[in-house]
Coordinates of C-alpha atoms and ligand atoms in Angstrom, one line a residue:
M1 CA 77.6 31.2 -86.3
E2 CA 75.6 32.8 -88.9
S3 CA 72.3 31.7 -90.2
G4 CA 68.7 32.8 -89.2
N5 CA 68.9 34.0 -93.4
I6 CA 64.8 34.7 -94.5
S7 CA 63.8 35.3 -97.3
S8 CA 60.1 37.1 -98.1
S9 CA 58.4 37.6 -101.4
T10 CA 59.4 41.0 -100.4
A11 CA 63.0 41.3 -98.7
Q12 CA 66.4 39.3 -98.4
V13 CA 67.7 39.5 -94.3
R14 CA 70.9 38.1 -93.4
L15 CA 71.9 38.1 -89.9
F16 CA 75.8 37.5 -88.1
L17 CA 77.2 37.8 -84.6
C18 CA 79.1 41.3 -84.1
L19 CA 80.9 41.2 -80.2
K20 CA 80.1 39.3 -78.0
D21 CA 76.6 38.5 -78.1
N22 CA 74.7 41.3 -80.5
Y23 CA 73.0 40.5 -83.7
G24 CA 74.5 42.8 -86.7
V25 CA 71.5 42.8 -89.6
L26 CA 71.2 43.5 -93.8
V27 CA 68.2 44.3 -95.5
H28 CA 68.3 43.8 -98.6
D29 CA 66.1 45.1 -101.5
P30 CA 66.2 42.9 -103.9
A31 CA 63.9 45.4 -106.5
S32 CA 66.2 48.5 -106.4
G33 CA 69.3 46.9 -104.9
A34 CA 69.2 48.8 -101.6
T35 CA 71.1 47.6 -98.7
A36 CA 70.7 48.6 -94.8
A37 CA 72.2 47.6 -91.7
I38 CA 70.0 47.6 -89.1
D39 CA 72.2 49.4 -86.4
A40 CA 76.0 49.1 -86.6
P41 CA 77.8 47.0 -83.3
E42 CA 81.0 46.3 -85.5
A43 CA 82.0 46.9 -89.1
A44 CA 84.4 44.0 -89.3
P45 CA 81.2 41.1 -89.6
I46 CA 78.7 43.7 -91.4
E47 CA 81.9 43.9 -94.1
A48 CA 81.7 39.7 -94.5
A49 CA 78.3 39.5 -94.7
L50 CA 78.2 42.2 -97.4
T51 CA 80.9 40.8 -98.9
A52 CA 79.5 36.9 -98.8
S53 CA 75.8 38.6 -99.6
G54 CA 77.3 40.7 -102.9
W55 CA 75.3 43.4 -101.8
K56 CA 76.4 47.2 -101.3
L57 CA 75.6 49.1 -98.9
S58 CA 72.9 52.4 -98.9
D59 CA 71.7 52.9 -95.6
I60 CA 72.3 52.1 -92.2
L61 CA 69.5 52.2 -89.2
I62 CA 70.3 53.3 -85.5
T63 CA 68.0 52.7 -83.6
H64 CA 69.9 53.8 -80.0
H65 CA 72.7 55.6 -79.1
H66 CA 74.6 52.7 -77.0
Y67 CA 78.0 51.8 -78.0
D68 CA 77.5 48.1 -78.7
H69 CA 74.9 49.4 -81.4
T70 CA 77.3 52.4 -83.1
G71 CA 81.1 51.8 -82.7
G72 CA 80.7 50.5 -86.7
I73 CA 78.8 53.5 -87.9
R74 CA 82.0 55.6 -88.6
D75 CA 84.1 53.0 -90.3
L76 CA 80.5 51.8 -92.7
K77 CA 80.0 55.7 -93.4
Q78 CA 83.4 56.1 -95.0
R79 CA 84.1 52.7 -96.9
H80 CA 80.2 52.9 -98.2
G81 CA 78.9 56.5 -97.6
A82 CA 76.3 54.4 -97.0
R83 CA 72.8 57.0 -95.3
V84 CA 73.2 57.4 -91.6
V85 CA 69.6 57.2 -89.7
A86 CA 69.1 57.4 -86.0
P87 CA 66.6 57.8 -83.9
R88 CA 66.2 62.2 -83.2
G89 CA 65.9 62.2 -79.7
E90 CA 69.5 60.5 -79.7
A91 CA 71.2 61.9 -82.8
S92 CA 74.1 64.0 -81.0
K93 CA 75.2 61.1 -79.1
I94 CA 75.3 59.0 -82.4
P95 CA 78.5 59.9 -85.0
A96 CA 77.6 60.9 -89.0
V97 CA 74.0 61.1 -88.7
D98 CA 72.4 62.0 -92.0
E99 CA 68.3 62.0 -91.1
T100 CA 66.9 61.9 -88.0
V101 CA 63.3 60.2 -87.8
G102 CA 60.5 59.8 -84.6
E103 CA 57.1 58.4 -84.2
G104 CA 55.2 57.9 -87.4
D105 CA 57.8 58.7 -89.8
T106 CA 58.2 56.4 -92.4
V107 CA 62.4 55.7 -94.2
T108 CA 62.3 53.6 -97.2
V109 CA 65.5 51.4 -97.5
G110 CA 65.4 51.1 -101.6
T111 CA 61.4 50.3 -102.4
L112 CA 60.7 48.6 -98.7
P113 CA 59.0 51.0 -96.6
A114 CA 59.8 50.9 -92.9
L115 CA 57.5 52.7 -90.4
V116 CA 59.3 54.2 -87.2
I117 CA 58.3 53.2 -83.3
A118 CA 59.1 55.5 -80.8
T119 CA 59.5 52.8 -77.6
P120 CA 61.4 54.9 -74.9
G121 CA 62.6 53.3 -71.6
H122 CA 66.0 51.4 -72.6
T123 CA 66.9 54.7 -74.0
L124 CA 64.8 57.6 -73.9
G125 CA 65.4 58.1 -77.3
Q126 CA 64.9 54.7 -78.7
V127 CA 63.4 53.5 -82.2
N128 CA 62.0 50.6 -83.9
Y129 CA 61.6 50.2 -87.3
H130 CA 58.6 47.9 -88.9
F131 CA 58.9 47.0 -92.1
P132 CA 55.4 46.0 -93.1
T133 CA 55.2 44.6 -96.8
A134 CA 58.3 42.8 -96.0
K135 CA 56.9 41.3 -92.2
L136 CA 59.9 42.6 -90.4
L137 CA 60.6 44.5 -87.3
F138 CA 64.2 45.4 -86.1
A139 CA 63.0 46.0 -82.2
G140 CA 66.8 47.3 -80.8
D141 CA 67.1 46.8 -77.5
T142 CA 63.1 47.1 -76.1
L143 CA 61.8 43.8 -76.7
F144 CA 64.4 40.4 -77.2
S145 CA 62.8 36.7 -77.5
I146 CA 61.0 35.9 -74.4
G147 CA 62.6 39.5 -72.9
C148 CA 62.9 42.7 -73.4
G149 CA 65.3 45.7 -72.5
R150 CA 66.6 46.8 -69.0
V151 CA 64.8 49.8 -67.8
I152 CA 68.1 52.2 -68.2
E153 CA 66.9 55.7 -68.6
G154 CA 63.0 55.9 -69.2
T155 CA 60.7 54.2 -66.5
P156 CA 58.7 50.7 -66.6
E157 CA 55.3 53.0 -67.1
M158 CA 57.8 54.5 -70.5
M159 CA 58.5 50.1 -70.9
W160 CA 55.9 49.2 -70.7
Q161 CA 53.6 51.9 -73.7
A162 CA 56.5 50.9 -75.9
L163 CA 55.5 47.2 -75.2
L164 CA 52.1 47.3 -76.2
K165 CA 53.0 49.3 -79.5
L166 CA 55.1 46.4 -80.7
R167 CA 52.4 44.2 -79.3
A168 CA 49.7 45.3 -81.7
L169 CA 52.1 44.2 -84.6
P170 CA 50.5 41.4 -86.9
D171 CA 51.5 37.6 -85.1
D172 CA 53.6 37.2 -88.6
T173 CA 55.3 39.5 -88.1
A174 CA 59.1 38.3 -87.4
L175 CA 61.5 39.2 -85.0
Y176 CA 64.8 40.8 -84.9
C177 CA 66.5 42.2 -81.9
G178 CA 70.0 43.4 -80.7
H179 CA 71.0 40.9 -78.5
E180 CA 71.4 36.4 -78.6
Y181 CA 70.0 36.6 -74.6
T182 CA 67.4 33.9 -75.8
D183 CA 68.0 30.9 -73.5
A184 CA 68.4 32.9 -70.4
N185 CA 65.0 35.1 -71.0
V186 CA 63.5 31.7 -71.2
R187 CA 64.9 30.3 -68.2
F188 CA 64.1 33.8 -66.3
A189 CA 59.9 33.2 -67.6
L190 CA 60.2 29.8 -66.8
T191 CA 60.2 31.1 -63.1
I192 CA 56.7 33.3 -64.0
E193 CA 55.0 31.0 -66.3
P194 CA 56.0 27.1 -65.4
D195 CA 52.8 26.2 -66.8
N196 CA 52.4 28.1 -69.6
P197 CA 52.7 25.7 -73.1
A198 CA 53.5 27.9 -75.9
L199 CA 56.6 29.5 -73.4
K200 CA 57.3 25.2 -72.5
A201 CA 56.9 24.9 -76.7
R202 CA 59.2 27.7 -77.0
A203 CA 61.7 26.3 -73.8
D204 CA 62.3 23.0 -76.3
E205 CA 62.5 25.0 -79.1
V206 CA 65.5 27.6 -77.6
R207 CA 66.8 24.5 -76.1
R208 CA 67.2 23.1 -79.9
Q209 CA 69.2 26.4 -81.5
V210 CA 71.8 26.5 -78.5
A211 CA 72.5 22.7 -79.1
A212 CA 72.8 22.9 -83.0
G213 CA 74.9 26.7 -83.1
T214 CA 72.1 28.3 -84.5
P215 CA 70.5 31.8 -84.2
T216 CA 67.4 31.7 -81.2
I217 CA 66.1 34.6 -83.7
P218 CA 63.6 35.9 -85.9
S219 CA 61.0 34.2 -84.0
L220 CA 56.8 35.9 -85.3
M221 CA 55.2 37.9 -82.5
G222 CA 52.1 35.8 -82.3
E223 CA 55.0 33.2 -80.8
E224 CA 56.2 36.2 -78.9
K225 CA 52.1 37.2 -77.6
R226 CA 51.5 34.1 -75.6
A227 CA 55.4 33.5 -74.4
N228 CA 57.5 36.5 -73.8
V229 CA 55.8 36.9 -69.9
F230 CA 56.7 40.9 -70.5
L231 CA 54.4 41.3 -73.0
R232 CA 51.8 39.6 -70.3
A233 CA 52.1 42.2 -67.4
D234 CA 48.4 42.5 -67.9
D235 CA 47.3 38.9 -68.0
P236 CA 46.1 37.6 -64.8
T237 CA 48.1 34.9 -64.5
V238 CA 51.5 36.8 -64.6
A239 CA 49.8 39.2 -61.8
A240 CA 48.9 36.5 -59.5
A241 CA 52.1 35.3 -60.2
V242 CA 54.1 37.8 -59.0
G243 CA 51.7 38.6 -55.8
L244 CA 50.5 42.0 -58.0
A245 CA 47.0 40.2 -58.4
G246 CA 44.7 42.5 -59.4
K247 CA 47.3 45.5 -59.8
P248 CA 47.7 47.8 -62.3
A249 CA 50.2 46.2 -65.7
A250 CA 52.7 49.0 -65.1
Q251 CA 52.9 47.9 -61.6
V252 CA 53.6 44.0 -63.0
F253 CA 55.5 44.5 -65.5
A254 CA 57.9 46.7 -63.4
E255 CA 57.9 43.5 -60.7
V256 CA 58.7 41.2 -63.2
R257 CA 61.6 43.3 -64.4
R258 CA 63.0 43.5 -61.2
R259 CA 63.2 40.0 -60.7
K260 CA 64.8 39.9 -64.6
N261 CA 67.4 42.4 -62.9
N262 CA 67.5 40.3 -59.9
F263 CA 68.3 36.8 -61.7
Ligands
ZN301 ZN1 71.1 49.4 -75.9

């Protein structure tokens, strides 16, 4: 499966599967020729995408330390000498790091600026990369289309605060996440919000995409804000649906996440 490629006025993106259900992605800056891999699940598909595009790898931007996001770093670094950028809090667990970043930092890919957003929860040091001019968000395992990452190292409160930061991004931001989980996410979300029209529309779209064998991402943040139950834990309908009407959003989020873990 390889498509989901987009071109904005400022950047080109190439998306492809790695491992079983991880996404690899390349971001290319035509102005400078720079190309970044966002995460490095596996070297071979990234090499194949570089060959197919004719782009030269200059940077590797890592979201978090899990092996299915970092396993390809050493081979890619050896072959291309690319700069490896990783979250400061997890750099000791990530190979071949050249530069570390944290909340509020800017990293550039050629002429393209990316703002670093700290999103602890799935892991404690996780960061996301937001390219404001290219209108791209690379959310690692923090936010998925109609889902979110498991809260492994942090707390539900931390994860909810991280998701609120992402929810503040513009509606026309394209969301690229670390995994193709959307079909299962939609089936779960419908158990909480069966009457949400935006979710039902997304469910129809995902059904068509799965049938056609095409990726379900990117999606747009505006769509996620309306349809993704994990971004909607402060909506009274969601609280009521999980029996927590009037309770704090972080508590509602925790309950929705707990149900998804058991889904
Ligand atoms: Zn992960």
